mmCIF file of C-alpha atoms in Angstrom:
data_model
loop_
_atom_site.group_PDB
_atom_site.id
_atom_site.type_symbol
_atom_site.label_atom_id
_atom_site.label_comp_id
_atom_site.label_asym_id
_atom_site.label_seq_id
_atom_site.Cartn_x
_atom_site.Cartn_y
_atom_site.Cartn_z
ATOM 1 C CA MET A 1 -117.080 67.971 2.103
ATOM 2 C CA SER A 2 -114.843 69.739 4.937
ATOM 3 C CA ARG A 3 -111.705 68.022 5.347
ATOM 4 C CA ASN A 4 -112.884 66.532 8.457
ATOM 5 C CA LYS A 5 -115.618 65.042 7.198
ATOM 6 C CA HIS A 6 -113.343 63.467 4.343
ATOM 7 C CA GLN A 7 -110.724 62.500 6.405
ATOM 8 C CA HIS A 8 -113.243 60.277 8.964
ATOM 9 C CA LEU A 9 -114.548 58.580 6.237
ATOM 10 C CA LYS A 10 -111.632 58.156 4.727
ATOM 11 C CA GLY A 11 -110.514 56.233 7.979
ATOM 12 C CA SER A 12 -113.976 53.807 8.019
ATOM 13 C CA GLU A 13 -112.825 51.995 4.518
ATOM 14 C CA VAL A 14 -112.140 48.640 4.327
ATOM 15 C CA SER A 15 -108.852 47.982 3.703
ATOM 16 C CA CYS A 16 -108.412 45.994 0.187
ATOM 17 C CA CYS A 17 -104.984 44.544 1.172
ATOM 18 C CA VAL A 18 -106.584 42.890 4.004
ATOM 19 C CA LYS A 19 -109.718 41.372 2.489
ATOM 20 C CA TYR A 20 -107.556 40.240 -1.051
ATOM 21 C CA PHE A 21 -105.021 38.591 1.172
ATOM 22 C CA LEU A 22 -107.544 37.036 3.243
ATOM 23 C CA PHE A 23 -109.604 35.895 0.179
ATOM 24 C CA GLY A 24 -106.518 34.379 -1.317
ATOM 25 C CA PHE A 25 -105.133 32.781 1.633
ATOM 26 C CA ASN A 26 -108.505 30.990 2.409
ATOM 27 C CA ILE A 27 -109.084 29.821 -1.439
ATOM 28 C CA LEU A 28 -106.195 27.838 -0.672
ATOM 29 C CA PHE A 29 -107.234 26.590 2.319
ATOM 30 C CA TRP A 30 -110.839 25.651 0.508
ATOM 31 C CA LEU A 31 -109.213 24.116 -2.278
ATOM 32 C CA LEU A 32 -106.917 21.907 0.116
ATOM 33 C CA GLY A 33 -110.182 20.735 1.761
ATOM 34 C CA ALA A 34 -112.029 19.922 -1.470
ATOM 35 C CA ALA A 35 -109.084 17.820 -2.319
ATOM 36 C CA PHE A 36 -108.463 15.432 0.998
ATOM 37 C CA LEU A 37 -112.358 15.019 0.453
ATOM 38 C CA CYS A 38 -112.366 13.986 -2.752
ATOM 39 C CA ILE A 39 -109.430 11.514 -2.015
ATOM 40 C CA GLY A 40 -111.541 10.726 1.090
ATOM 41 C CA VAL A 41 -114.777 9.994 -0.434
ATOM 42 C CA TRP A 42 -113.053 7.932 -3.592
ATOM 43 C CA ALA A 43 -110.830 5.510 -1.119
ATOM 44 C CA TRP A 44 -114.468 5.255 0.399
ATOM 45 C CA ALA A 45 -116.106 4.222 -3.634
ATOM 46 C CA GLU A 46 -113.391 1.881 -4.014
ATOM 47 C CA LYS A 47 -114.063 0.006 -0.671
ATOM 48 C CA GLY A 48 -117.687 -0.044 -1.822
ATOM 49 C CA VAL A 49 -118.081 1.741 1.584
ATOM 50 C CA LEU A 50 -120.710 4.506 0.155
ATOM 51 C CA SER A 51 -122.752 1.315 -1.530
ATOM 52 C CA ASN A 52 -122.825 0.176 2.288
ATOM 53 C CA LEU A 53 -122.917 2.396 4.452
ATOM 54 C CA SER A 54 -122.703 0.109 7.596
ATOM 55 C CA SER A 55 -119.606 -1.274 6.700
ATOM 56 C CA ILE A 56 -117.920 2.177 8.258
ATOM 57 C CA THR A 57 -118.393 0.097 11.243
ATOM 58 C CA ASP A 58 -117.383 -3.068 10.709
ATOM 59 C CA LEU A 59 -113.388 -2.353 10.436
ATOM 60 C CA GLY A 60 -111.888 -2.820 14.035
ATOM 61 C CA GLY A 61 -108.824 -0.694 13.862
ATOM 62 C CA PHE A 62 -108.430 3.020 12.457
ATOM 63 C CA ASP A 63 -109.004 3.741 8.742
ATOM 64 C CA PRO A 64 -106.910 6.266 7.349
ATOM 65 C CA VAL A 65 -109.419 7.367 5.030
ATOM 66 C CA TRP A 66 -111.386 8.941 8.330
ATOM 67 C CA LEU A 67 -108.344 11.534 8.340
ATOM 68 C CA PHE A 68 -108.783 12.660 5.183
ATOM 69 C CA ILE A 69 -112.394 12.971 5.556
ATOM 70 C CA VAL A 70 -112.230 15.092 8.793
ATOM 71 C CA VAL A 71 -109.710 17.111 7.654
ATOM 72 C CA GLY A 72 -110.676 17.165 4.236
ATOM 73 C CA GLY A 73 -114.441 18.381 5.661
ATOM 74 C CA VAL A 74 -112.515 21.165 8.207
ATOM 75 C CA MET A 75 -110.685 22.635 6.181
ATOM 76 C CA PHE A 76 -113.438 22.649 3.472
ATOM 77 C CA VAL A 77 -116.455 24.630 5.428
ATOM 78 C CA LEU A 78 -113.718 26.923 7.181
ATOM 79 C CA GLY A 79 -111.881 28.232 3.503
ATOM 80 C CA PHE A 80 -115.711 28.241 1.969
ATOM 81 C CA ALA A 81 -116.519 30.976 5.719
ATOM 82 C CA GLY A 82 -112.679 32.579 4.848
ATOM 83 C CA CYS A 83 -113.446 33.099 1.326
ATOM 84 C CA ILE A 84 -117.154 33.602 1.292
ATOM 85 C CA GLY A 85 -116.784 36.005 4.346
ATOM 86 C CA ALA A 86 -113.902 38.254 2.963
ATOM 87 C CA LEU A 87 -115.154 38.478 -0.803
ATOM 88 C CA ARG A 88 -118.659 40.067 0.476
ATOM 89 C CA GLU A 89 -117.505 41.763 3.390
ATOM 90 C CA ASN A 90 -119.946 39.212 5.454
ATOM 91 C CA THR A 91 -119.057 39.869 8.769
ATOM 92 C CA LEU A 92 -121.392 36.555 9.706
ATOM 93 C CA LEU A 93 -119.084 34.042 8.137
ATOM 94 C CA LEU A 94 -115.772 36.255 9.227
ATOM 95 C CA LYS A 95 -116.653 35.468 12.871
ATOM 96 C CA PHE A 96 -117.995 32.015 12.645
ATOM 97 C CA PHE A 97 -114.285 31.871 10.813
ATOM 98 C CA SER A 98 -112.134 33.479 13.246
ATOM 99 C CA VAL A 99 -114.501 31.789 16.169
ATOM 100 C CA PHE A 100 -113.956 28.302 14.647
ATOM 101 C CA LEU A 101 -110.407 28.518 14.025
ATOM 102 C CA GLY A 102 -109.470 30.297 17.480
ATOM 103 C CA LEU A 103 -111.600 27.270 19.141
ATOM 104 C CA ILE A 104 -109.398 24.238 16.753
ATOM 105 C CA PHE A 105 -105.919 26.196 18.092
ATOM 106 C CA PHE A 106 -107.628 26.570 21.367
ATOM 107 C CA LEU A 107 -108.213 21.922 20.916
ATOM 108 C CA GLU A 108 -104.515 22.082 19.647
ATOM 109 C CA LEU A 109 -102.505 24.397 22.712
ATOM 110 C CA THR A 110 -104.518 21.736 25.263
ATOM 111 C CA ALA A 111 -103.751 18.618 23.585
ATOM 112 C CA GLY A 112 -100.384 19.630 23.537
ATOM 113 C CA ILE A 113 -99.952 20.803 27.219
ATOM 114 C CA LEU A 114 -102.201 17.137 28.553
ATOM 115 C CA ALA A 115 -99.981 15.943 25.894
ATOM 116 C CA PHE A 116 -96.507 17.007 28.067
ATOM 117 C CA VAL A 117 -98.444 15.704 31.316
ATOM 118 C CA PHE A 118 -100.074 13.372 30.613
ATOM 119 C CA LYS A 119 -96.884 11.624 28.501
ATOM 120 C CA ASP A 120 -97.095 8.113 30.217
ATOM 121 C CA TRP A 121 -100.734 7.888 29.653
ATOM 122 C CA ILE A 122 -100.530 8.977 26.224
ATOM 123 C CA LYS A 123 -97.913 6.211 25.620
ATOM 124 C CA ASP A 124 -100.156 3.533 27.001
ATOM 125 C CA GLN A 125 -102.681 4.867 24.621
ATOM 126 C CA LEU A 126 -100.381 5.060 21.590
ATOM 127 C CA ASN A 127 -99.400 1.078 22.748
ATOM 128 C CA PHE A 128 -103.278 0.225 22.551
ATOM 129 C CA PHE A 129 -104.258 1.675 19.582
ATOM 130 C CA ILE A 130 -100.671 -0.031 17.674
ATOM 131 C CA ASN A 131 -102.101 -3.059 19.123
ATOM 132 C CA ASN A 132 -105.971 -2.763 18.385
ATOM 133 C CA ASN A 133 -104.582 -1.962 14.641
ATOM 134 C CA VAL A 134 -102.007 -4.968 14.472
ATOM 135 C CA LYS A 135 -104.834 -6.831 14.822
ATOM 136 C CA ALA A 136 -107.079 -5.593 11.699
ATOM 137 C CA TYR A 137 -103.557 -5.638 9.940
ATOM 138 C CA ARG A 138 -105.708 -7.440 6.714
ATOM 139 C CA ASP A 139 -109.398 -6.264 7.180
ATOM 140 C CA ASP A 140 -108.111 -2.820 4.894
ATOM 141 C CA ILE A 141 -105.789 -2.078 2.468
ATOM 142 C CA ASP A 142 -105.807 1.208 3.824
ATOM 143 C CA LEU A 143 -104.300 0.590 7.296
ATOM 144 C CA GLN A 144 -102.570 -2.043 6.358
ATOM 145 C CA ASN A 145 -100.224 0.449 3.955
ATOM 146 C CA LEU A 146 -100.338 2.921 6.961
ATOM 147 C CA ILE A 147 -98.710 0.516 9.133
ATOM 148 C CA ASP A 148 -96.377 -0.938 6.989
ATOM 149 C CA PHE A 149 -94.937 2.821 6.104
ATOM 150 C CA ALA A 150 -94.615 3.329 9.976
ATOM 151 C CA GLN A 151 -92.623 0.088 10.290
ATOM 152 C CA GLU A 152 -90.249 0.981 7.310
ATOM 153 C CA TYR A 153 -89.773 4.873 8.504
ATOM 154 C CA TRP A 154 -89.306 4.072 11.980
ATOM 155 C CA SER A 155 -87.684 1.025 11.196
ATOM 156 C CA CYS A 156 -89.557 -1.159 13.972
ATOM 157 C CA CYS A 157 -92.089 -3.416 14.370
ATOM 158 C CA GLY A 158 -95.389 -4.010 16.366
ATOM 159 C CA ALA A 159 -96.311 -2.001 19.678
ATOM 160 C CA HIS A 160 -93.102 -3.005 21.474
ATOM 161 C CA GLY A 161 -91.668 -5.927 19.506
ATOM 162 C CA PRO A 162 -92.377 -8.654 16.647
ATOM 163 C CA ASP A 163 -94.040 -10.450 18.967
ATOM 164 C CA ASP A 164 -97.508 -7.994 19.054
ATOM 165 C CA TRP A 165 -98.308 -9.820 15.435
ATOM 166 C CA ASN A 166 -99.465 -13.130 18.366
ATOM 167 C CA LEU A 167 -102.525 -10.468 18.770
ATOM 168 C CA ASN A 168 -102.993 -11.103 14.505
ATOM 169 C CA ILE A 169 -105.008 -14.140 13.475
ATOM 170 C CA TYR A 170 -102.798 -14.492 10.564
ATOM 171 C CA PHE A 171 -99.529 -14.078 12.289
ATOM 172 C CA ASN A 172 -100.237 -15.673 15.568
ATOM 173 C CA CYS A 173 -98.073 -18.454 16.567
ATOM 174 C CA THR A 174 -100.678 -21.118 17.601
ATOM 175 C CA GLU A 175 -100.532 -24.513 17.054
ATOM 176 C CA PRO A 176 -104.516 -24.868 15.427
ATOM 177 C CA ASN A 177 -103.444 -21.335 13.017
ATOM 178 C CA PRO A 178 -103.034 -23.259 9.424
ATOM 179 C CA SER A 179 -102.169 -19.990 8.082
ATOM 180 C CA ARG A 180 -98.917 -19.970 6.036
ATOM 181 C CA GLU A 181 -97.785 -16.383 7.824
ATOM 182 C CA ARG A 182 -97.598 -18.143 11.256
ATOM 183 C CA CYS A 183 -94.840 -17.360 13.812
ATOM 184 C CA GLY A 184 -94.244 -14.940 11.024
ATOM 185 C CA VAL A 185 -94.256 -11.117 10.599
ATOM 186 C CA PRO A 186 -95.206 -8.202 7.213
ATOM 187 C CA PHE A 187 -92.773 -7.645 5.050
ATOM 188 C CA SER A 188 -91.827 -4.065 6.350
ATOM 189 C CA CYS A 189 -90.815 -5.804 9.469
ATOM 190 C CA CYS A 190 -88.012 -7.192 7.416
ATOM 191 C CA VAL A 191 -84.379 -5.398 8.005
ATOM 192 C CA LYS A 192 -83.870 -4.719 3.830
ATOM 193 C CA ASP A 193 -81.253 -5.719 1.480
ATOM 194 C CA PRO A 194 -80.093 -2.926 -0.134
ATOM 195 C CA ALA A 195 -79.019 -5.088 -3.391
ATOM 196 C CA GLU A 196 -82.443 -6.465 -3.981
ATOM 197 C CA ASP A 197 -84.837 -4.401 -5.852
ATOM 198 C CA VAL A 198 -88.064 -6.107 -5.649
ATOM 199 C CA ILE A 199 -89.470 -6.765 -2.290
ATOM 200 C CA ASN A 200 -89.911 -9.889 -1.070
ATOM 201 C CA THR A 201 -92.963 -9.953 0.899
ATOM 202 C CA GLN A 202 -92.376 -13.524 2.308
ATOM 203 C CA CYS A 203 -89.188 -12.227 4.133
ATOM 204 C CA GLY A 204 -91.015 -12.097 6.950
ATOM 205 C CA TYR A 205 -92.381 -15.976 7.648
ATOM 206 C CA ASP A 206 -91.427 -18.131 9.947
ATOM 207 C CA VAL A 207 -89.105 -15.911 11.241
ATOM 208 C CA ARG A 208 -90.196 -16.063 15.247
ATOM 209 C CA LEU A 209 -89.749 -19.516 15.373
ATOM 210 C CA GLN A 210 -86.347 -18.261 15.395
ATOM 211 C CA LEU A 211 -84.012 -17.290 18.539
ATOM 212 C CA GLU A 212 -83.729 -13.721 19.151
ATOM 213 C CA LEU A 213 -80.091 -12.910 18.311
ATOM 214 C CA ASP A 214 -81.215 -14.583 15.028
ATOM 215 C CA ARG A 215 -84.206 -12.631 14.549
ATOM 216 C CA GLN A 216 -82.288 -9.650 14.418
ATOM 217 C CA LYS A 217 -80.237 -10.883 11.278
ATOM 218 C CA TYR A 218 -83.695 -10.354 9.060
ATOM 219 C CA ILE A 219 -86.074 -8.365 11.165
ATOM 220 C CA TYR A 220 -86.514 -5.248 13.162
ATOM 221 C CA THR A 221 -86.498 -6.007 16.760
ATOM 222 C CA LYS A 222 -87.543 -2.867 18.315
ATOM 223 C CA GLY A 223 -91.252 -1.857 18.986
ATOM 224 C CA CYS A 224 -92.761 1.297 17.336
ATOM 225 C CA VAL A 225 -94.037 3.394 20.726
ATOM 226 C CA GLY A 226 -90.410 3.388 21.776
ATOM 227 C CA GLN A 227 -89.152 4.235 17.653
ATOM 228 C CA PHE A 228 -91.484 6.852 17.751
ATOM 229 C CA GLU A 229 -90.432 8.549 20.547
ATOM 230 C CA LYS A 230 -87.144 8.204 19.484
ATOM 231 C CA TRP A 231 -87.995 10.009 16.769
ATOM 232 C CA LEU A 232 -89.833 12.561 18.187
ATOM 233 C CA GLN A 233 -86.277 13.547 20.392
ATOM 234 C CA ASP A 234 -83.961 13.290 17.207
ATOM 235 C CA ASN A 235 -86.111 15.851 15.699
ATOM 236 C CA LEU A 236 -87.905 17.878 17.985
ATOM 237 C CA ILE A 237 -87.208 20.943 17.196
ATOM 238 C CA ILE A 238 -88.821 20.622 13.430
ATOM 239 C CA VAL A 239 -91.286 19.082 14.615
ATOM 240 C CA ALA A 240 -92.081 22.265 17.327
ATOM 241 C CA GLY A 241 -91.207 24.109 14.371
ATOM 242 C CA ILE A 242 -93.893 22.927 11.890
ATOM 243 C CA PHE A 243 -96.603 23.557 15.296
ATOM 244 C CA VAL A 244 -95.306 27.198 15.945
ATOM 245 C CA GLY A 245 -95.921 28.050 12.231
ATOM 246 C CA VAL A 246 -99.531 26.207 12.180
ATOM 247 C CA ALA A 247 -100.162 28.176 15.459
ATOM 248 C CA LEU A 248 -98.797 31.542 13.747
ATOM 249 C CA LEU A 249 -101.008 30.686 10.558
ATOM 250 C CA GLN A 250 -103.852 30.269 12.832
ATOM 251 C CA ILE A 251 -103.606 33.156 14.629
ATOM 252 C CA PHE A 252 -102.491 35.300 11.542
ATOM 253 C CA GLY A 253 -105.891 34.365 9.957
ATOM 254 C CA ILE A 254 -107.520 34.864 13.332
ATOM 255 C CA CYS A 255 -106.325 38.824 12.941
ATOM 256 C CA LEU A 256 -106.730 39.172 9.115
ATOM 257 C CA ALA A 257 -110.845 38.439 9.869
ATOM 258 C CA GLN A 258 -110.596 40.488 13.127
ATOM 259 C CA ASN A 259 -108.972 43.172 10.956
ATOM 260 C CA LEU A 260 -111.742 42.801 8.401
ATOM 261 C CA VAL A 261 -114.918 42.930 10.654
ATOM 262 C CA SER A 262 -113.886 45.592 12.317
ATOM 263 C CA ASP A 263 -112.841 47.610 9.065
ATOM 264 C CA VAL A 264 -116.764 46.549 7.909
ATOM 265 C CA ASN A 265 -118.542 47.224 10.999
ATOM 266 C CA ALA A 266 -116.556 51.613 10.852
ATOM 267 C CA VAL A 267 -117.959 51.740 7.614
ATOM 268 C CA LYS A 268 -121.540 50.672 8.600
ATOM 269 C CA ALA A 269 -121.094 53.193 11.462
ATOM 270 C CA ASN A 270 -121.015 56.216 8.721
ATOM 271 C CA TRP A 271 -124.040 54.802 6.509
#
């Protein structure tokens, strides 16, 4: 073999570093997606959804399990395509992986730009979303845990304040309401006493019968929409860093896949 021909074939080899790095990158992605899917399916099984699929539409608010199912499903499919595509040097799967990842990146970028441009509309939608979930608070244990976590983490109560809990049939202040929780709020709205080791789940009972100033001693009076905005402003660098990091990982994955496709096509061209 002549020296020029040897150099030509050598330059058309598939890079083992790119191939196995992409495989390793995607197998972690794939396993994480599988874990998310398993958690989602297990949660549905615990709630009896798998035995009665019509109950999926029964919940009036947001079911957090959907987040695990959707994110896990997308990660599983992408990770599988990337793993098999890299290992088998399958250009079709590699192109599917890079195009789908590019589409997700484009949607994320578009969502970020629209969120910045239409900040007021996003704020209204967030308010609508929280109030819808307040209405369905007792309908699903996962939704209830999500709302309790948000109210405790951001030290807030309701979308704009504690009176938003009038939207819930158990907490509203109407006279015909027979619930013991009438004119109250969930325990996650309560200001925590550091001396208490056990959570007092009845701390919010009748608290909205008191005057505004008296309420502040026992519960958070700020709404979650405002507190979430404040949290974003205080942690803007961290949030932006996370989004940039995720975007760079996506771009890196697309570049690796395209590089491997080019190497495979170059090798095939020499056959």
